[in-house]
Short mmCIF file of C-alpha atoms and ligand atoms in Angstrom, two decimals:
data_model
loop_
_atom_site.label_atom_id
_atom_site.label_comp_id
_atom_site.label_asym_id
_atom_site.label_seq_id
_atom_site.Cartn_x
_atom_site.Cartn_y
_atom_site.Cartn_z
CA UNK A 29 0.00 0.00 0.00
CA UNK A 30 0.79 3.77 -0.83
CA UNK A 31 0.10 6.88 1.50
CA UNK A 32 1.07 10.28 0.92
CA UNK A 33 0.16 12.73 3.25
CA UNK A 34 -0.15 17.04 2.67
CA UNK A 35 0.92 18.98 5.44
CA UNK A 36 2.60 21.57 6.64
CA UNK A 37 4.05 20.24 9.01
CA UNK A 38 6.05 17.25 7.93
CA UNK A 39 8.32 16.86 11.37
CA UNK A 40 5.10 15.77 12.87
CA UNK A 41 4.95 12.66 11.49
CA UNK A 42 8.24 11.36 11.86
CA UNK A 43 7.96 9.79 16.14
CA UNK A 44 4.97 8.13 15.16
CA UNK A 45 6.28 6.08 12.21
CA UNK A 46 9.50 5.58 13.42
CA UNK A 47 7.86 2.94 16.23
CA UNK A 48 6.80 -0.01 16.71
CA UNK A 49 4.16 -1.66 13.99
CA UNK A 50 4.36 1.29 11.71
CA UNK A 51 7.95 1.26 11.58
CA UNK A 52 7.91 -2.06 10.98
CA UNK A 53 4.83 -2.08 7.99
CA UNK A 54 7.17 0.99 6.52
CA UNK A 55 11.00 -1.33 6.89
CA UNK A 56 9.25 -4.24 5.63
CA UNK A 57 7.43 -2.66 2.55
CA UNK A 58 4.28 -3.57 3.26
CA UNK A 59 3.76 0.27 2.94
CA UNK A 60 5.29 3.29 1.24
CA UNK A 61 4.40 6.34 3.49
CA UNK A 62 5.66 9.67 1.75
CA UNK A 63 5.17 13.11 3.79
CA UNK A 64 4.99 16.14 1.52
CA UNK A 65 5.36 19.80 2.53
CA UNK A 66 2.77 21.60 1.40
CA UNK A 67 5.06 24.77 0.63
CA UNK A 68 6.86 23.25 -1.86
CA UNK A 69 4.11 23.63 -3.87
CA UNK A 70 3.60 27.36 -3.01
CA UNK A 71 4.97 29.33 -6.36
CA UNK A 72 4.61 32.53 -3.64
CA UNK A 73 7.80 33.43 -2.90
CA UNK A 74 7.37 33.35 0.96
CA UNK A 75 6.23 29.86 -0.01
CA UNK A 76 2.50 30.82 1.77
CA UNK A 77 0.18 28.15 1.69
CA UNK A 78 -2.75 30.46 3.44
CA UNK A 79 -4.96 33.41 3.21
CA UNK A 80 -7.49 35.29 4.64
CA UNK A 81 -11.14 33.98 4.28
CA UNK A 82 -13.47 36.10 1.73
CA UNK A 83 -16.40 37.93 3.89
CA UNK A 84 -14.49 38.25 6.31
CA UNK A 85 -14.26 36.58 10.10
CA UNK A 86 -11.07 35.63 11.50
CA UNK A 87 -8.88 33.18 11.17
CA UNK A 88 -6.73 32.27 7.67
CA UNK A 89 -7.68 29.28 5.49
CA UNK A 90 -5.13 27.26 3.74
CA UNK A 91 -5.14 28.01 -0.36
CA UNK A 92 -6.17 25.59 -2.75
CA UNK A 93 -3.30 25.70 -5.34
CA UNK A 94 -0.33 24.27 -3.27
CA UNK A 95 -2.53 21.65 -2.09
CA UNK A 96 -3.99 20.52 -5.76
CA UNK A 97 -0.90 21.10 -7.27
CA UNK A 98 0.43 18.50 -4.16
CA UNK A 99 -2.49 16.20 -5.05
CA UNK A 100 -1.65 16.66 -8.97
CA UNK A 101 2.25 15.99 -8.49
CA UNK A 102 1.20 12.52 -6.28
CA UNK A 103 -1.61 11.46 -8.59
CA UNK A 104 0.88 11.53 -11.79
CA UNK A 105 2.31 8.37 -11.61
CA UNK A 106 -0.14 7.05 -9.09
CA UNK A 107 -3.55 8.13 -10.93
CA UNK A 108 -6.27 5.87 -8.64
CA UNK A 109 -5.25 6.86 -5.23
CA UNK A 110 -8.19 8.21 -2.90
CA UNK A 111 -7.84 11.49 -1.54
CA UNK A 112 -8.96 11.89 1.75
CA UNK A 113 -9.07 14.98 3.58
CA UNK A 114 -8.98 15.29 7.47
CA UNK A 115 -12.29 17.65 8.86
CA UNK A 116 -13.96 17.63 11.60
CA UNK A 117 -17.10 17.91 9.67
CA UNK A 118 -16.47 14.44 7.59
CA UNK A 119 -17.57 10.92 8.24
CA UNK A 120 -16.94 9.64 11.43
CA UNK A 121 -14.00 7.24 11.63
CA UNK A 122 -15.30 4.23 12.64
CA UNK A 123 -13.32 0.27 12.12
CA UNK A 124 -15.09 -0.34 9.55
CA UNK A 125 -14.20 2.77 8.09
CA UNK A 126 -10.44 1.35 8.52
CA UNK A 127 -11.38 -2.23 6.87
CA UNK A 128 -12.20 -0.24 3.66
CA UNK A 129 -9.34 2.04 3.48
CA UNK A 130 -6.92 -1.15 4.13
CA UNK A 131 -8.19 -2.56 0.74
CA UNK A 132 -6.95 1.01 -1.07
CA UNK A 133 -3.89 0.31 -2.92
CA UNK A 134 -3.32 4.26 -2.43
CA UNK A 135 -4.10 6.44 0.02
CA UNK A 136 -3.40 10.99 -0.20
CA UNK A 137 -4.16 12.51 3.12
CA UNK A 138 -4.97 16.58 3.28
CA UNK A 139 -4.48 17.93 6.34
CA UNK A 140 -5.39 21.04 7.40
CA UNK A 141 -4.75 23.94 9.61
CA UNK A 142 -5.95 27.29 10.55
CA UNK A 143 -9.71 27.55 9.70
CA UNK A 144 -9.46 24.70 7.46
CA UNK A 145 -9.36 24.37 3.43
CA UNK A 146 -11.02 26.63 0.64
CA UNK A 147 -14.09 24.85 -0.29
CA UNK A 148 -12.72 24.16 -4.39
CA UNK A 149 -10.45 21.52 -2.33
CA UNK A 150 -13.06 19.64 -0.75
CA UNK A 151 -15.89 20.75 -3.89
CA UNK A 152 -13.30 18.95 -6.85
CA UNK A 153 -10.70 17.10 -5.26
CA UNK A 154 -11.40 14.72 -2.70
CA UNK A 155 -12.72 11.80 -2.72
CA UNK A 156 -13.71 11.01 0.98
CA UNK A 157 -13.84 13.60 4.41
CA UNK A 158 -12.90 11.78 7.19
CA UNK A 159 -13.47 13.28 10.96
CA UNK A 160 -11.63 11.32 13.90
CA UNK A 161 -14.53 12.90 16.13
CA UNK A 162 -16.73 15.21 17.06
CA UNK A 163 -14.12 17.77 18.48
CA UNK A 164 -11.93 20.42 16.95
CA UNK A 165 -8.04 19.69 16.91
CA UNK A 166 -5.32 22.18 15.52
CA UNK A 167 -4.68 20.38 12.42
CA UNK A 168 -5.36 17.27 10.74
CA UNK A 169 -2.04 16.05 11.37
CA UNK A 170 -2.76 14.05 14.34
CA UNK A 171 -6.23 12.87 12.90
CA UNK A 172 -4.26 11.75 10.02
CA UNK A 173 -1.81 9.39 12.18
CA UNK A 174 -4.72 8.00 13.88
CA UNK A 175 -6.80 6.97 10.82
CA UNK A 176 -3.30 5.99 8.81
CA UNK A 177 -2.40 3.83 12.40
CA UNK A 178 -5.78 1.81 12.37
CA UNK A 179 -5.32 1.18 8.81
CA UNK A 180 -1.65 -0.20 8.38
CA UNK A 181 -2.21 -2.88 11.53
CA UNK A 182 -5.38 -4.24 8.85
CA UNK A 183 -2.87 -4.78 6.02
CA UNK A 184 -1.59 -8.65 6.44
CA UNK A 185 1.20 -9.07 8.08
CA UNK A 186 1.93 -5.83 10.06
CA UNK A 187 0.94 -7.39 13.41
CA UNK A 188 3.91 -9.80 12.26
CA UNK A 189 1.69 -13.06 13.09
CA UNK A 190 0.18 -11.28 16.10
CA UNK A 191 -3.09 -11.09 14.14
CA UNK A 192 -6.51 -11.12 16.70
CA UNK A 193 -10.01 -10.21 16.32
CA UNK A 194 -9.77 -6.73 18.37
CA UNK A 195 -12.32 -4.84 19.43
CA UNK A 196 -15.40 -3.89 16.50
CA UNK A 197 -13.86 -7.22 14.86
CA UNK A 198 -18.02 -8.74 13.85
CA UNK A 199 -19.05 -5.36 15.93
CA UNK A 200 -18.76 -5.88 19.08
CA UNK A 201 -15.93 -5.31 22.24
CA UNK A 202 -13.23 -7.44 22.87
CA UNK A 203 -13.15 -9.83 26.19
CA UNK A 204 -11.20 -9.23 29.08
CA UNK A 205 -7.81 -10.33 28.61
CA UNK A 206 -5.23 -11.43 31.33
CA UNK A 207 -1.46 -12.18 31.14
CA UNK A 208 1.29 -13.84 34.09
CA UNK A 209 1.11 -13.93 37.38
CA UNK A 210 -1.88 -16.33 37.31
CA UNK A 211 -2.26 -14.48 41.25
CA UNK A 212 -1.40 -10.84 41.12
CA UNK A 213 -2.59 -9.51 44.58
CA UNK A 214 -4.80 -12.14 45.48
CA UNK A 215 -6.98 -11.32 42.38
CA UNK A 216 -7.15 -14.83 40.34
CA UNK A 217 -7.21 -15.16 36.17
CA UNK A 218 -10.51 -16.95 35.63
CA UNK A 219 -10.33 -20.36 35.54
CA UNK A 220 -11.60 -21.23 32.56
CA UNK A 221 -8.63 -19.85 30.50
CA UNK A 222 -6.21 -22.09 32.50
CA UNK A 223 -8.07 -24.98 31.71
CA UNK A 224 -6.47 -25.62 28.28
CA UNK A 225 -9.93 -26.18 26.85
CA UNK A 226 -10.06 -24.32 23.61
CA UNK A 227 -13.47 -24.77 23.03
CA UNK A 228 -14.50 -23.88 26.70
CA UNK A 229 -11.93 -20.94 26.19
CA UNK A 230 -13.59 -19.80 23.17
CA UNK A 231 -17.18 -20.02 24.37
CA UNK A 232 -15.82 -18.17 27.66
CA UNK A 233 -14.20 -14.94 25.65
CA UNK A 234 -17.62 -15.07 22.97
CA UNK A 235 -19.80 -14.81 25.92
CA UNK A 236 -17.46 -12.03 28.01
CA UNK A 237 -16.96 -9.92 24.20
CA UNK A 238 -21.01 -10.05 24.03
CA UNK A 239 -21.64 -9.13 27.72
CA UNK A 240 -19.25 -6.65 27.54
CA UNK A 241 -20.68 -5.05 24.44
CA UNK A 242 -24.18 -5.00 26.17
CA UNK A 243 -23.35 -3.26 29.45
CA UNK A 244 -20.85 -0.58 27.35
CA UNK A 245 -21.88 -0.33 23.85
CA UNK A 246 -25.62 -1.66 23.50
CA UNK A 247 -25.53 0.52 20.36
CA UNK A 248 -22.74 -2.25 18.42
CA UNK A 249 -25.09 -4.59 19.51
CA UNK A 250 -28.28 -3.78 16.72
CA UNK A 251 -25.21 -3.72 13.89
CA UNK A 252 -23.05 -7.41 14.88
CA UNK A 253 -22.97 -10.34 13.46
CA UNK A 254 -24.76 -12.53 16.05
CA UNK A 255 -25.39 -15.99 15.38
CA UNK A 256 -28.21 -18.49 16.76
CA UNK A 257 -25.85 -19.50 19.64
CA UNK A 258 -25.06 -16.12 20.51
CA UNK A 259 -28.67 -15.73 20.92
CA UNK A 260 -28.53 -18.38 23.69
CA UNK A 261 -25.16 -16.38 25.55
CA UNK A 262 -27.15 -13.20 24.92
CA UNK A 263 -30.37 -14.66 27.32
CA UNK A 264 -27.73 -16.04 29.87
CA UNK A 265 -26.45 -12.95 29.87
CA UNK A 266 -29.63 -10.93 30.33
CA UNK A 267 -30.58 -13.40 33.49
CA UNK A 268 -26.58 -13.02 34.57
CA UNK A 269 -27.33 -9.13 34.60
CA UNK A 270 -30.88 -9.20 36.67
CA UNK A 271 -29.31 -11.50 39.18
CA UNK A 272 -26.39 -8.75 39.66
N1 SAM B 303 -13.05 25.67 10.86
C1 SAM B 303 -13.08 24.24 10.71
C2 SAM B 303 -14.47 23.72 10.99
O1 SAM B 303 -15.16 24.30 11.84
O2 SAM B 303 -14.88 22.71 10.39
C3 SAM B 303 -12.10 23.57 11.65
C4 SAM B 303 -10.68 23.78 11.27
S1 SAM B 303 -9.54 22.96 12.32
C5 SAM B 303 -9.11 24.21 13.46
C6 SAM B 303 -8.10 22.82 11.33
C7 SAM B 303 -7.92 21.48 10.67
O3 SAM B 303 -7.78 20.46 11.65
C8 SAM B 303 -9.04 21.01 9.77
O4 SAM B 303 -8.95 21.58 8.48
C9 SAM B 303 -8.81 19.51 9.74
O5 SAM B 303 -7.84 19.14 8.78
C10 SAM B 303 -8.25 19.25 11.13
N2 SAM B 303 -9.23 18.71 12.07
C11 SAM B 303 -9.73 19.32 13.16
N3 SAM B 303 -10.57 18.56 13.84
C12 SAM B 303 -10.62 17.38 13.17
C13 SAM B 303 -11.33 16.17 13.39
N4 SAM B 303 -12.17 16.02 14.40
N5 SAM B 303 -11.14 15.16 12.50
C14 SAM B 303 -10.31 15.30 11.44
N6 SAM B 303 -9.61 16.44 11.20
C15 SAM B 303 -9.76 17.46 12.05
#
């Protein structure tokens, strides 16, 4: 996989991709991240990439020609990448949201700053807005990490074998999870996942995903996958729940 990323501030992204599984995806080639600078696209000579808004109000926005000349320079020898721009007022990233980008072969991030991008951006250019919440960051630098993040651990092989359904994997919340000491403070792991009984094991973690997504997230709940014998975990789990 491809991703280029538009910014103005390339430095940002360098920490985050220089760890763990994204350093690893990048090493390994499982994906090509490029950073661009905006600027360099700027034919102003102070190399400005902003302006001030028409109408008035305050705040700059960021111009549209360095950024389509940036998305026209990428696109030139990689014509079907998506372009994705970073707003708050996009679609809300969700993991499924993540599945489909992980089956892009090419990926161009826009991120913003100031009071965002000039409208001919968003109008002609992009292909899908994408908002990490509803909440107003700086730039779209760091909602660009997080959405690029939760879509290079989906690409095969960047969890290096460490592959598991997480959390949202068929919708719903992942069970509790416990590691050594098998004691820690008098506080035991359940039994049932010393046992060495897959099959008890994996009946024990479907039933603790589902209860868990019932008491947290009863909205995943209308959208999983749930299958006749989840039914039958779901009723336990109702009568679990009424008898506290
Ligand atoms: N004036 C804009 C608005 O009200 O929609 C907000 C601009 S924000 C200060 C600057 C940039 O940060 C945006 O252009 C976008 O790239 C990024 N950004 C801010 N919040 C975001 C969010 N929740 N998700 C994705 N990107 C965000």
């Amino acid at each position: 996989m491809r991703i280029d990323i538009l910014t103005i501030f390339p430095e940002m992204f360098s920490s985050p991709f220089e760890q763990s599984i994204l350093k690893r995806a990048i090493t390994s080639g499982l994906v090509d991240i490029r950073i661009h600078n905006i600027r360099d696209y700027s034919h102003d000579k102070h190399r400005m990439t902003d302006d001030y808004p028409y109408g008035g109000g305050g705040g700059m926005l960021m111009k549209p020609e360095p950024i389509i000349r940036g998305v026209e320079s990428i696109k030139r020898d990689n014509q079907a990448a998506k372009v994705v721009l970073m707003t708050p007022q996009g679609i809300r990233y969700t993991q499924q949201k993540a599945v489909n980008l992980a089956r892009s072969d090419s990926l161009i991030f826009i991120c913003g700053r100031y009071e965002g991008v000039d409208e001919r951006v968003r109008e002609f250019w992009v292909d899908e807005e994408i908002s990490i919440g509803d909440y107003v960051l700086t730039g779209g630098e760091l909602a660009a990490m997080v959405v690029i993040d939760a879509v290079v651990r989906l690409i095969p092989g960047a969890l290096g074998g460490g592959e598991t359904a997480d959390s949202f994997y068929e919708g719903l919340l992942e069970y509790p999870q416990y590691t050594r000491p098998r004691c820690y403070r008098g506080m035991m792991v359940p039994e049932v996942l010393l046992s060495g009984n897959h099959q008890e094991i994996a009946i024990w973690r479907r039933k603790e995903s589902l209860k868990r997504t019932t008491i947290r997230r009863p909205d995943l709940l209308k959208e999983a996958k749930i299958s006749k014998k989840d039914e039958v975990l779901l009723a336990e789990i109702k009568i679990d729940l009424k008898q506290g």
